[in-house]
PDB file of C-alpha atoms in Angstrom:
ATOM      1  CA  MET A   1      -0.349 -20.839 -15.548  1.00  0.00           C
ATOM      2  CA  THR A   2      -0.580 -19.967 -19.219  1.00  0.00           C
ATOM      3  CA  SER A   3       1.838 -21.928 -21.362  1.00  0.00           C
ATOM      4  CA  PRO A   4       4.666 -19.786 -22.766  1.00  0.00           C
ATOM      5  CA  SER A   5       5.546 -19.601 -26.420  1.00  0.00           C
ATOM      6  CA  THR A   6       7.645 -22.572 -27.455  1.00  0.00           C
ATOM      7  CA  ALA A   7       8.725 -21.283 -30.872  1.00  0.00           C
ATOM      8  CA  ALA A   8      10.078 -17.807 -30.199  1.00  0.00           C
ATOM      9  CA  ALA A   9      13.385 -17.013 -28.532  1.00  0.00           C
ATOM     10  CA  PRO A  10      13.148 -15.897 -24.891  1.00  0.00           C
ATOM     11  CA  LEU A  11      12.365 -12.253 -24.315  1.00  0.00           C
ATOM     12  CA  ARG A  12      15.424 -10.378 -23.078  1.00  0.00           C
ATOM     13  CA  ILE A  13      14.659  -8.269 -20.000  1.00  0.00           C
ATOM     14  CA  ALA A  14      16.557  -5.684 -17.934  1.00  0.00           C
ATOM     15  CA  VAL A  15      15.840  -4.444 -14.418  1.00  0.00           C
ATOM     16  CA  LEU A  16      15.653  -0.689 -14.072  1.00  0.00           C
ATOM     17  CA  SER A  17      16.855   0.328 -10.602  1.00  0.00           C
ATOM     18  CA  ALA A  18      17.087  -1.323  -7.215  1.00  0.00           C
ATOM     19  CA  TRP A  19      15.287   1.623  -5.621  1.00  0.00           C
ATOM     20  CA  HIS A  20      12.205  -0.417  -4.712  1.00  0.00           C
ATOM     21  CA  VAL A  21      12.355  -3.465  -2.443  1.00  0.00           C
ATOM     22  CA  HIS A  22      10.684  -5.603  -5.148  1.00  0.00           C
ATOM     23  CA  ALA A  23      13.506  -5.058  -7.666  1.00  0.00           C
ATOM     24  CA  GLU A  24      15.171  -8.407  -7.018  1.00  0.00           C
ATOM     25  CA  GLU A  25      11.820 -10.214  -6.993  1.00  0.00           C
ATOM     26  CA  TYR A  26      10.986  -8.976 -10.493  1.00  0.00           C
ATOM     27  CA  GLY A  27      14.486  -9.730 -11.696  1.00  0.00           C
ATOM     28  CA  ARG A  28      14.132 -13.289 -10.465  1.00  0.00           C
ATOM     29  CA  ALA A  29      10.734 -13.515 -12.147  1.00  0.00           C
ATOM     30  CA  ALA A  30      12.516 -12.808 -15.430  1.00  0.00           C
ATOM     31  CA  ILE A  31      15.115 -15.479 -14.626  1.00  0.00           C
ATOM     32  CA  GLU A  32      12.556 -18.096 -13.639  1.00  0.00           C
ATOM     33  CA  HIS A  33       9.927 -17.538 -16.338  1.00  0.00           C
ATOM     34  CA  PRO A  34      10.514 -20.052 -19.161  1.00  0.00           C
ATOM     35  CA  ASP A  35       9.909 -17.408 -21.834  1.00  0.00           C
ATOM     36  CA  THR A  36      12.177 -14.633 -20.522  1.00  0.00           C
ATOM     37  CA  GLU A  37      15.869 -14.078 -19.902  1.00  0.00           C
ATOM     38  CA  LEU A  38      17.400 -11.451 -17.603  1.00  0.00           C
ATOM     39  CA  VAL A  39      20.304  -9.686 -19.303  1.00  0.00           C
ATOM     40  CA  ALA A  40      21.175  -6.538 -17.331  1.00  0.00           C
ATOM     41  CA  VAL A  41      20.550  -4.186 -14.422  1.00  0.00           C
ATOM     42  CA  TRP A  42      20.616  -0.397 -14.647  1.00  0.00           C
ATOM     43  CA  ASP A  43      20.495   2.051 -11.737  1.00  0.00           C
ATOM     44  CA  ASP A  44      21.305   5.731 -11.366  1.00  0.00           C
ATOM     45  CA  ASP A  45      22.991   4.704  -8.107  1.00  0.00           C
ATOM     46  CA  THR A  46      25.967   2.703  -9.357  1.00  0.00           C
ATOM     47  CA  ALA A  47      26.801   0.914  -6.111  1.00  0.00           C
ATOM     48  CA  ARG A  48      23.182  -0.070  -5.510  1.00  0.00           C
ATOM     49  CA  GLY A  49      22.779  -1.285  -9.077  1.00  0.00           C
ATOM     50  CA  GLN A  50      26.029  -3.234  -9.102  1.00  0.00           C
ATOM     51  CA  GLU A  51      25.032  -4.998  -5.892  1.00  0.00           C
ATOM     52  CA  LEU A  52      21.712  -6.103  -7.385  1.00  0.00           C
ATOM     53  CA  ALA A  53      23.351  -7.148 -10.652  1.00  0.00           C
ATOM     54  CA  GLU A  54      25.795  -9.313  -8.722  1.00  0.00           C
ATOM     55  CA  ARG A  55      22.991 -10.984  -6.768  1.00  0.00           C
ATOM     56  CA  LEU A  56      21.094 -11.678  -9.982  1.00  0.00           C
ATOM     57  CA  GLY A  57      24.175 -12.820 -11.880  1.00  0.00           C
ATOM     58  CA  VAL A  58      23.918 -10.357 -14.787  1.00  0.00           C
ATOM     59  CA  PRO A  59      26.002  -7.374 -15.973  1.00  0.00           C
ATOM     60  CA  PHE A  60      25.439  -3.869 -14.635  1.00  0.00           C
ATOM     61  CA  GLU A  61      24.838  -1.152 -17.225  1.00  0.00           C
ATOM     62  CA  ALA A  62      25.478   2.408 -16.053  1.00  0.00           C
ATOM     63  CA  ASP A  63      24.140   4.120 -19.199  1.00  0.00           C
ATOM     64  CA  LEU A  64      20.358   3.943 -19.517  1.00  0.00           C
ATOM     65  CA  ASP A  65      20.328   5.344 -23.049  1.00  0.00           C
ATOM     66  CA  ALA A  66      22.831   2.713 -24.168  1.00  0.00           C
ATOM     67  CA  LEU A  67      20.791  -0.033 -22.565  1.00  0.00           C
ATOM     68  CA  LEU A  68      17.554   1.090 -24.232  1.00  0.00           C
ATOM     69  CA  ALA A  69      19.331   1.382 -27.580  1.00  0.00           C
ATOM     70  CA  ARG A  70      20.200  -2.319 -27.560  1.00  0.00           C
ATOM     71  CA  GLU A  71      18.355  -4.098 -30.346  1.00  0.00           C
ATOM     72  CA  ASP A  72      18.483  -7.360 -28.380  1.00  0.00           C
ATOM     73  CA  LEU A  73      16.594  -5.875 -25.396  1.00  0.00           C
ATOM     74  CA  ASP A  74      12.850  -6.571 -25.464  1.00  0.00           C
ATOM     75  CA  GLY A  75      11.585  -5.105 -22.205  1.00  0.00           C
ATOM     76  CA  VAL A  76      12.243  -3.905 -18.685  1.00  0.00           C
ATOM     77  CA  THR A  77      10.989  -4.324 -15.172  1.00  0.00           C
ATOM     78  CA  ASN A  78      10.802  -0.898 -13.573  1.00  0.00           C
ATOM     79  CA  THR A  79      11.487  -0.413  -9.875  1.00  0.00           C
ATOM     80  CA  THR A  80      12.698   3.179  -9.916  1.00  0.00           C
ATOM     81  CA  ALA A  81      11.493   5.812  -7.448  1.00  0.00           C
ATOM     82  CA  THR A  82       7.802   6.568  -7.949  1.00  0.00           C
ATOM     83  CA  THR A  83       8.457  10.238  -8.651  1.00  0.00           C
ATOM     84  CA  VAL A  84      10.566   9.455 -11.740  1.00  0.00           C
ATOM     85  CA  HIS A  85       8.176   6.922 -13.299  1.00  0.00           C
ATOM     86  CA  ASP A  86       6.841   9.420 -15.838  1.00  0.00           C
ATOM     87  CA  GLU A  87      10.334  10.328 -17.039  1.00  0.00           C
ATOM     88  CA  ILE A  88      11.844   6.841 -17.038  1.00  0.00           C
ATOM     89  CA  LEU A  89       8.851   4.979 -18.427  1.00  0.00           C
ATOM     90  CA  GLY A  90       8.330   7.637 -21.078  1.00  0.00           C
ATOM     91  CA  LYS A  91      11.897   7.080 -22.220  1.00  0.00           C
ATOM     92  CA  VAL A  92      11.511   3.296 -22.216  1.00  0.00           C
ATOM     93  CA  ILE A  93       8.282   3.412 -24.221  1.00  0.00           C
ATOM     94  CA  ALA A  94       9.812   5.865 -26.718  1.00  0.00           C
ATOM     95  CA  ALA A  95      12.591   3.310 -27.234  1.00  0.00           C
ATOM     96  CA  GLY A  96       9.975   0.685 -28.079  1.00  0.00           C
ATOM     97  CA  LYS A  97      10.660  -1.556 -25.082  1.00  0.00           C
ATOM     98  CA  HIS A  98       7.909  -3.363 -23.183  1.00  0.00           C
ATOM     99  CA  VAL A  99       7.320  -2.330 -19.564  1.00  0.00           C
ATOM    100  CA  PHE A 100       6.456  -4.219 -16.391  1.00  0.00           C
ATOM    101  CA  THR A 101       6.386  -1.644 -13.595  1.00  0.00           C
ATOM    102  CA  GLU A 102       5.994  -1.424  -9.880  1.00  0.00           C
ATOM    103  CA  LYS A 103       2.979   0.562  -8.703  1.00  0.00           C
ATOM    104  CA  LEU A 104       2.145   3.397  -8.795  1.00  0.00           C
ATOM    105  CA  LEU A 105       2.194   3.616 -12.568  1.00  0.00           C
ATOM    106  CA  SER A 106       2.517   7.397 -12.225  1.00  0.00           C
ATOM    107  CA  PRO A 107       2.212   9.945  -9.416  1.00  0.00           C
ATOM    108  CA  SER A 108      -0.738  11.521 -11.257  1.00  0.00           C
ATOM    109  CA  VAL A 109      -3.766  10.444 -13.263  1.00  0.00           C
ATOM    110  CA  GLU A 110      -2.571  12.640 -16.118  1.00  0.00           C
ATOM    111  CA  GLY A 111       0.736  10.792 -16.042  1.00  0.00           C
ATOM    112  CA  CYS A 112      -1.068   7.458 -16.155  1.00  0.00           C
ATOM    113  CA  ASP A 113      -3.063   8.561 -19.173  1.00  0.00           C
ATOM    114  CA  ALA A 114       0.041   9.793 -20.975  1.00  0.00           C
ATOM    115  CA  LEU A 115       1.955   6.574 -20.391  1.00  0.00           C
ATOM    116  CA  ILE A 116      -0.977   4.325 -21.331  1.00  0.00           C
ATOM    117  CA  ASP A 117      -1.607   6.324 -24.501  1.00  0.00           C
ATOM    118  CA  ALA A 118       2.076   6.339 -25.444  1.00  0.00           C
ATOM    119  CA  ALA A 119       2.359   2.581 -24.916  1.00  0.00           C
ATOM    120  CA  GLY A 120      -0.706   1.982 -27.057  1.00  0.00           C
ATOM    121  CA  GLU A 121       0.604   4.151 -29.879  1.00  0.00           C
ATOM    122  CA  ALA A 122       4.021   2.483 -29.741  1.00  0.00           C
ATOM    123  CA  GLY A 123       2.649  -1.054 -29.595  1.00  0.00           C
ATOM    124  CA  VAL A 124       4.385  -1.563 -26.260  1.00  0.00           C
ATOM    125  CA  ALA A 125       2.996  -3.969 -23.655  1.00  0.00           C
ATOM    126  CA  LEU A 126       2.581  -2.040 -20.390  1.00  0.00           C
ATOM    127  CA  THR A 127       1.571  -3.865 -17.204  1.00  0.00           C
ATOM    128  CA  VAL A 128       1.560  -2.726 -13.571  1.00  0.00           C
ATOM    129  CA  SER A 129       2.333  -5.064 -10.688  1.00  0.00           C
ATOM    130  CA  LEU A 130      -1.034  -5.506  -8.935  1.00  0.00           C
ATOM    131  CA  PRO A 131      -0.391  -9.052  -7.673  1.00  0.00           C
ATOM    132  CA  ARG A 132      -3.265  -9.556  -5.273  1.00  0.00           C
ATOM    133  CA  LEU A 133      -5.749  -9.436  -8.129  1.00  0.00           C
ATOM    134  CA  SER A 134      -4.304 -12.808  -9.138  1.00  0.00           C
ATOM    135  CA  HIS A 135      -4.508 -14.498  -5.746  1.00  0.00           C
ATOM    136  CA  GLY A 136      -6.991 -17.243  -5.077  1.00  0.00           C
ATOM    137  CA  TYR A 137      -8.941 -15.289  -2.465  1.00  0.00           C
ATOM    138  CA  THR A 138      -9.582 -12.565  -5.056  1.00  0.00           C
ATOM    139  CA  VAL A 139     -10.757 -15.169  -7.565  1.00  0.00           C
ATOM    140  CA  ALA A 140     -13.227 -16.430  -4.939  1.00  0.00           C
ATOM    141  CA  LEU A 141     -14.246 -12.874  -4.017  1.00  0.00           C
ATOM    142  CA  ARG A 142     -14.951 -11.971  -7.649  1.00  0.00           C
ATOM    143  CA  LYS A 143     -17.237 -14.984  -8.025  1.00  0.00           C
ATOM    144  CA  ILE A 144     -19.238 -14.188  -4.888  1.00  0.00           C
ATOM    145  CA  LEU A 145     -19.617 -10.552  -5.938  1.00  0.00           C
ATOM    146  CA  GLY A 146     -20.573 -11.588  -9.452  1.00  0.00           C
ATOM    147  CA  ASP A 147     -23.167 -14.055  -8.186  1.00  0.00           C
ATOM    148  CA  GLY A 148     -24.824 -11.337  -6.096  1.00  0.00           C
ATOM    149  CA  THR A 149     -24.694 -13.557  -3.006  1.00  0.00           C
ATOM    150  CA  LEU A 150     -24.107 -10.616  -0.665  1.00  0.00           C
ATOM    151  CA  GLY A 151     -26.899  -8.483  -2.105  1.00  0.00           C
ATOM    152  CA  ARG A 152     -26.271  -4.764  -2.346  1.00  0.00           C
ATOM    153  CA  ILE A 153     -22.793  -4.077  -0.966  1.00  0.00           C
ATOM    154  CA  THR A 154     -22.897  -1.626   1.920  1.00  0.00           C
ATOM    155  CA  TYR A 155     -19.438  -1.821   3.511  1.00  0.00           C
ATOM    156  CA  ALA A 156     -15.940  -3.058   2.756  1.00  0.00           C
ATOM    157  CA  ARG A 157     -12.776  -2.987   4.797  1.00  0.00           C
ATOM    158  CA  VAL A 158      -9.391  -4.150   3.521  1.00  0.00           C
ATOM    159  CA  ARG A 159      -6.258  -4.023   5.659  1.00  0.00           C
ATOM    160  CA  LEU A 160      -2.634  -4.745   4.741  1.00  0.00           C
ATOM    161  CA  ALA A 161       0.196  -3.810   7.086  1.00  0.00           C
ATOM    162  CA  HIS A 162       3.671  -4.915   8.140  1.00  0.00           C
ATOM    163  CA  ASP A 163       6.491  -3.928  10.514  1.00  0.00           C
ATOM    164  CA  GLY A 164       8.891  -2.306   8.058  1.00  0.00           C
ATOM    165  CA  SER A 165       9.247   0.842  10.186  1.00  0.00           C
ATOM    166  CA  THR A 166       9.194  -0.588  13.685  1.00  0.00           C
ATOM    167  CA  ARG A 167      11.714  -3.304  12.776  1.00  0.00           C
ATOM    168  CA  ASP A 168      13.592  -0.935  10.469  1.00  0.00           C
ATOM    169  CA  TRP A 169      13.891  -3.195   7.424  1.00  0.00           C
ATOM    170  CA  LEU A 170      12.540  -0.700   4.884  1.00  0.00           C
ATOM    171  CA  PRO A 171      15.249   1.437   3.234  1.00  0.00           C
ATOM    172  CA  ALA A 172      15.466   5.081   4.293  1.00  0.00           C
ATOM    173  CA  ARG A 173      14.474   6.238   0.809  1.00  0.00           C
ATOM    174  CA  PHE A 174      10.938   4.907   1.425  1.00  0.00           C
ATOM    175  CA  TYR A 175      10.495   7.841   3.829  1.00  0.00           C
ATOM    176  CA  ASP A 176      11.710  10.495   1.400  1.00  0.00           C
ATOM    177  CA  PRO A 177       8.661  12.278  -0.061  1.00  0.00           C
ATOM    178  CA  ALA A 178      10.806  13.621  -2.880  1.00  0.00           C
ATOM    179  CA  GLU A 179      11.198  10.049  -4.135  1.00  0.00           C
ATOM    180  CA  ALA A 180       8.261   8.116  -2.662  1.00  0.00           C
ATOM    181  CA  ILE A 181       5.530  10.827  -2.786  1.00  0.00           C
ATOM    182  CA  GLY A 182       4.385   9.874   0.714  1.00  0.00           C
ATOM    183  CA  GLY A 183       4.672   6.969   3.112  1.00  0.00           C
ATOM    184  CA  ALA A 184       2.685   3.810   3.674  1.00  0.00           C
ATOM    185  CA  PHE A 185      -0.427   4.887   1.801  1.00  0.00           C
ATOM    186  CA  SER A 186       1.428   5.697  -1.413  1.00  0.00           C
ATOM    187  CA  ASP A 187       3.146   2.300  -1.327  1.00  0.00           C
ATOM    188  CA  LEU A 188       1.699  -0.601   0.655  1.00  0.00           C
ATOM    189  CA  ALA A 189      -1.894   0.696   0.608  1.00  0.00           C
ATOM    190  CA  ALA A 190      -1.983   0.221  -3.150  1.00  0.00           C
ATOM    191  CA  HIS A 191      -3.068  -3.378  -2.579  1.00  0.00           C
ATOM    192  CA  PRO A 192      -6.044  -2.680  -0.301  1.00  0.00           C
ATOM    193  CA  VAL A 193      -6.957   0.255  -2.548  1.00  0.00           C
ATOM    194  CA  TYR A 194      -7.343  -1.770  -5.729  1.00  0.00           C
ATOM    195  CA  LEU A 195      -9.096  -4.572  -3.836  1.00  0.00           C
ATOM    196  CA  THR A 196     -11.525  -2.061  -2.313  1.00  0.00           C
ATOM    197  CA  GLN A 197     -12.177  -0.663  -5.783  1.00  0.00           C
ATOM    198  CA  LEU A 198     -12.790  -4.197  -7.047  1.00  0.00           C
ATOM    199  CA  ILE A 199     -15.457  -4.593  -4.358  1.00  0.00           C
ATOM    200  CA  LEU A 200     -17.093  -1.149  -4.434  1.00  0.00           C
ATOM    201  CA  GLY A 201     -16.231   0.233  -7.848  1.00  0.00           C
ATOM    202  CA  GLU A 202     -13.906   3.080  -8.753  1.00  0.00           C
ATOM    203  CA  ASP A 203     -16.185   6.069  -8.111  1.00  0.00           C
ATOM    204  CA  ALA A 204     -15.754   7.725  -4.724  1.00  0.00           C
ATOM    205  CA  SER A 205     -18.078  10.509  -3.586  1.00  0.00           C
ATOM    206  CA  SER A 206     -15.822  11.370  -0.664  1.00  0.00           C
ATOM    207  CA  VAL A 207     -12.313  10.476   0.513  1.00  0.00           C
ATOM    208  CA  ARG A 208     -11.237  11.118   4.102  1.00  0.00           C
ATOM    209  CA  SER A 209      -7.709  10.361   5.285  1.00  0.00           C
ATOM    210  CA  SER A 210      -6.212   9.787   8.726  1.00  0.00           C
ATOM    211  CA  TYR A 211      -2.404   9.605   8.589  1.00  0.00           C
ATOM    212  CA  THR A 212      -0.055   9.390  11.583  1.00  0.00           C
ATOM    213  CA  ASP A 213       3.716   9.134  11.947  1.00  0.00           C
ATOM    214  CA  ILE A 214       4.400   6.648  14.746  1.00  0.00           C
ATOM    215  CA  THR A 215       8.162   6.309  14.250  1.00  0.00           C
ATOM    216  CA  GLY A 216       8.883   9.995  13.539  1.00  0.00           C
ATOM    217  CA  ARG A 217      10.301   9.610  10.028  1.00  0.00           C
ATOM    218  CA  GLY A 218       8.358  12.494   8.531  1.00  0.00           C
ATOM    219  CA  VAL A 219       5.801  10.545   6.459  1.00  0.00           C
ATOM    220  CA  GLU A 220       2.808   8.443   7.408  1.00  0.00           C
ATOM    221  CA  ASP A 221       3.579   4.942   8.648  1.00  0.00           C
ATOM    222  CA  ASN A 222       0.045   4.351   9.952  1.00  0.00           C
ATOM    223  CA  ALA A 223      -2.947   5.211   7.791  1.00  0.00           C
ATOM    224  CA  SER A 224      -6.666   4.750   7.370  1.00  0.00           C
ATOM    225  CA  VAL A 225      -8.738   6.152   4.510  1.00  0.00           C
ATOM    226  CA  THR A 226     -12.522   6.052   4.411  1.00  0.00           C
ATOM    227  CA  ILE A 227     -14.393   6.447   1.161  1.00  0.00           C
ATOM    228  CA  THR A 228     -18.071   6.634   0.293  1.00  0.00           C
ATOM    229  CA  THR A 229     -19.560   5.641  -3.056  1.00  0.00           C
ATOM    230  CA  PRO A 230     -22.410   7.252  -5.014  1.00  0.00           C
ATOM    231  CA  ASP A 231     -24.776   4.437  -3.966  1.00  0.00           C
ATOM    232  CA  GLY A 232     -24.020   4.877  -0.267  1.00  0.00           C
ATOM    233  CA  ALA A 233     -21.473   2.155   0.423  1.00  0.00           C
ATOM    234  CA  ILE A 234     -18.550   2.804   2.773  1.00  0.00           C
ATOM    235  CA  GLY A 235     -15.034   1.556   2.202  1.00  0.00           C
ATOM    236  CA  VAL A 236     -12.234   1.532   4.765  1.00  0.00           C
ATOM    237  CA  ILE A 237      -8.646   1.115   3.568  1.00  0.00           C
ATOM    238  CA  GLU A 238      -6.022   0.491   6.245  1.00  0.00           C
ATOM    239  CA  THR A 239      -2.265   0.170   6.013  1.00  0.00           C
ATOM    240  CA  GLY A 240       0.926   0.802   7.926  1.00  0.00           C
ATOM    241  CA  PHE A 241       4.553  -0.050   8.532  1.00  0.00           C
ATOM    242  CA  VAL A 242       4.098  -0.470  12.319  1.00  0.00           C
ATOM    243  CA  THR A 243       2.207  -3.764  12.732  1.00  0.00           C
ATOM    244  CA  PRO A 244       4.136  -6.530  14.585  1.00  0.00           C
ATOM    245  CA  ALA A 245       3.105  -9.291  12.179  1.00  0.00           C
ATOM    246  CA  SER A 246       2.062  -8.903   8.576  1.00  0.00           C
ATOM    247  CA  GLY A 247      -1.684  -8.447   8.638  1.00  0.00           C
ATOM    248  CA  PHE A 248      -4.010  -8.895   5.669  1.00  0.00           C
ATOM    249  CA  THR A 249      -7.785  -9.063   5.974  1.00  0.00           C
ATOM    250  CA  ILE A 250     -10.829  -8.525   3.763  1.00  0.00           C
ATOM    251  CA  GLU A 251     -14.279  -7.769   5.135  1.00  0.00           C
ATOM    252  CA  VAL A 252     -17.324  -7.247   2.892  1.00  0.00           C
ATOM    253  CA  HIS A 253     -20.927  -6.736   4.017  1.00  0.00           C
ATOM    254  CA  GLY A 254     -24.081  -6.510   1.954  1.00  0.00           C
ATOM    255  CA  THR A 255     -27.823  -6.543   2.463  1.00  0.00           C
ATOM    256  CA  GLU A 256     -27.918 -10.339   2.075  1.00  0.00           C
ATOM    257  CA  GLY A 257     -24.658 -11.539   3.587  1.00  0.00           C
ATOM    258  CA  SER A 258     -21.093 -10.975   4.752  1.00  0.00           C
ATOM    259  CA  LEU A 259     -17.696 -12.261   3.665  1.00  0.00           C
ATOM    260  CA  LEU A 260     -14.561 -12.426   5.806  1.00  0.00           C
ATOM    261  CA  TYR A 261     -11.055 -13.438   4.790  1.00  0.00           C
ATOM    262  CA  GLY A 262      -7.860 -13.625   6.825  1.00  0.00           C
ATOM    263  CA  PHE A 263      -9.333 -13.466  10.295  1.00  0.00           C
ATOM    264  CA  GLY A 264      -7.528 -16.275  12.090  1.00  0.00           C
ATOM    265  CA  GLY A 265      -5.731 -17.719   9.086  1.00  0.00           C
ATOM    266  CA  GLU A 266      -6.185 -17.961   5.332  1.00  0.00           C
ATOM    267  CA  THR A 267      -9.840 -18.911   5.622  1.00  0.00           C
ATOM    268  CA  MET A 268     -12.754 -17.304   3.792  1.00  0.00           C
ATOM    269  CA  LEU A 269     -16.124 -17.380   5.544  1.00  0.00           C
ATOM    270  CA  LEU A 270     -19.476 -16.557   3.976  1.00  0.00           C
ATOM    271  CA  THR A 271     -22.430 -15.710   6.214  1.00  0.00           C
ATOM    272  CA  THR A 272     -25.994 -15.474   4.894  1.00  0.00           C
ATOM    273  CA  ARG A 273     -29.413 -16.019   6.439  1.00  0.00           C
ATOM    274  CA  GLU A 274     -28.819 -19.761   6.008  1.00  0.00           C
ATOM    275  CA  GLY A 275     -25.733 -19.666   8.260  1.00  0.00           C
ATOM    276  CA  THR A 276     -21.945 -19.523   7.927  1.00  0.00           C
ATOM    277  CA  THR A 277     -19.944 -21.672   5.530  1.00  0.00           C
ATOM    278  CA  GLU A 278     -16.294 -21.852   4.559  1.00  0.00           C
ATOM    279  CA  VAL A 279     -15.603 -20.816   0.970  1.00  0.00           C
ATOM    280  CA  GLU A 280     -13.099 -22.854  -0.998  1.00  0.00           C
ATOM    281  CA  VAL A 281     -10.247 -20.614  -2.090  1.00  0.00           C
ATOM    282  CA  PRO A 282      -8.957 -21.699  -5.516  1.00  0.00           C
ATOM    283  CA  SER A 283      -5.395 -21.607  -6.774  1.00  0.00           C
ATOM    284  CA  ASP A 284      -3.865 -18.349  -7.895  1.00  0.00           C
ATOM    285  CA  ILE A 285      -4.255 -17.384 -11.531  1.00  0.00           C
ATOM    286  CA  ASP A 286      -1.430 -16.008 -13.696  1.00  0.00           C
ATOM    287  CA  ALA A 287       0.631 -13.396 -11.845  1.00  0.00           C
ATOM    288  CA  PRO A 288       0.987  -9.946 -13.428  1.00  0.00           C
ATOM    289  CA  PHE A 289       4.481 -10.740 -14.755  1.00  0.00           C
ATOM    290  CA  TRP A 290       3.088 -13.783 -16.607  1.00  0.00           C
ATOM    291  CA  GLN A 291       0.208 -11.674 -17.909  1.00  0.00           C
ATOM    292  CA  TRP A 292       2.741  -9.151 -19.210  1.00  0.00           C
ATOM    293  CA  VAL A 293       4.758 -11.795 -21.042  1.00  0.00           C
ATOM    294  CA  GLN A 294       1.554 -13.138 -22.574  1.00  0.00           C
ATOM    295  CA  ALA A 295       0.599  -9.608 -23.651  1.00  0.00           C
ATOM    296  CA  ILE A 296       3.954  -9.190 -25.393  1.00  0.00           C
ATOM    297  CA  ARG A 297       3.545 -12.482 -27.232  1.00  0.00           C
ATOM    298  CA  THR A 298      -0.088 -11.982 -28.245  1.00  0.00           C
ATOM    299  CA  GLY A 299      -0.163  -8.227 -28.751  1.00  0.00           C
ATOM    300  CA  GLU A 300      -3.250  -8.040 -26.539  1.00  0.00           C
ATOM    301  CA  PRO A 301      -2.895  -5.286 -23.886  1.00  0.00           C
ATOM    302  CA  THR A 302      -3.677  -5.936 -20.224  1.00  0.00           C
ATOM    303  CA  LEU A 303      -6.615  -3.535 -20.288  1.00  0.00           C
ATOM    304  CA  GLU A 304      -8.165  -4.339 -16.900  1.00  0.00           C
ATOM    305  CA  ASN A 305      -4.761  -4.071 -15.260  1.00  0.00           C
ATOM    306  CA  LEU A 306      -4.177  -0.612 -16.728  1.00  0.00           C
ATOM    307  CA  ALA A 307      -7.663   0.611 -15.848  1.00  0.00           C
ATOM    308  CA  ARG A 308      -7.182  -0.522 -12.250  1.00  0.00           C
ATOM    309  CA  ALA A 309      -3.712   1.039 -12.111  1.00  0.00           C
ATOM    310  CA  ARG A 310      -5.163   4.363 -13.232  1.00  0.00           C
ATOM    311  CA  ALA A 311      -7.987   4.163 -10.688  1.00  0.00           C
ATOM    312  CA  LEU A 312      -5.460   3.262  -7.986  1.00  0.00           C
ATOM    313  CA  THR A 313      -3.438   6.389  -8.677  1.00  0.00           C
ATOM    314  CA  ALA A 314      -6.609   8.509  -8.643  1.00  0.00           C
ATOM    315  CA  LEU A 315      -7.584   7.334  -5.166  1.00  0.00           C
ATOM    316  CA  VAL A 316      -4.057   7.643  -3.752  1.00  0.00           C
ATOM    317  CA  VAL A 317      -3.860  11.196  -5.096  1.00  0.00           C
ATOM    318  CA  ALA A 318      -7.239  12.047  -3.540  1.00  0.00           C
ATOM    319  CA  ALA A 319      -6.289  10.490  -0.194  1.00  0.00           C
ATOM    320  CA  ASN A 320      -2.950  12.294  -0.070  1.00  0.00           C
ATOM    321  CA  ALA A 321      -4.642  15.567  -0.983  1.00  0.00           C
ATOM    322  CA  ASP A 322      -7.117  15.161   1.860  1.00  0.00           C
ATOM    323  CA  ALA A 323      -4.169  14.506   4.193  1.00  0.00           C
ATOM    324  CA  GLY A 324      -2.460  17.673   2.964  1.00  0.00           C
ATOM    325  CA  ILE A 325       0.273  15.969   0.945  1.00  0.00           C
TER     326      ILE A 325
END
């Protein structure tokens, strides 16, 4: 990982809301990073926020305006409900605090643009949590795509699913469209979406959604979205909260070869006319939180991250629209 600054004092970070299940994870990232210090938790739900603050060992702050007014606060991790990202992040950026946020950046492309522009004008480092772009299998995938080993890409399929609904470990608020926009596709599918866009590009000529509600909670917990690209490639994005074991697979086919990852373990296989070989998967690169800290220290924005976050929102919006959401 990139070495942190050794001269400057640690960046002082607060967690905004325990609404999302990754709130504690990002709080602990701030505790564990050698260049950051966690100082507070805020939540509009006092009991929920106090519980998280106790687990993280920091004070709870009930007044968001007071927290953002603190001169000793450098930035926040945002895990509020998706539908309030525009409001909350707009307020944080206006206060001059750096932002590391859970996806989606915004419920709309227009919201993404507004937040990105505001952060740029304010000199605020804004980074979205898109962690699988930093994983070793994505590093290997990028190299194979860049080398042209697969030829012209014709098909990609990325699946990520878990059992959060069938085993009932996701909080009830994840099924409230007023807070979460939708179900599995607006949340968990973010990861296969941005990986599919990495493989096929961001332009989609068509988007067709199939959403079902297996557990009867009122939003989709089982979803598949098929896209086509201007050059004729097909992408299939699958997700759900009803799979017995966490499933993650990548499948890419081109005119000269095929690449498979996650079928029968964490193995990547490359097939060309010369045969099938196992691809060495390198170590992960800097996680998004580390990239964010580096952006704060250097003043260099995480431009690819923001572009991919915007494209992610665009495809989720299109998929939900096709599904009638």
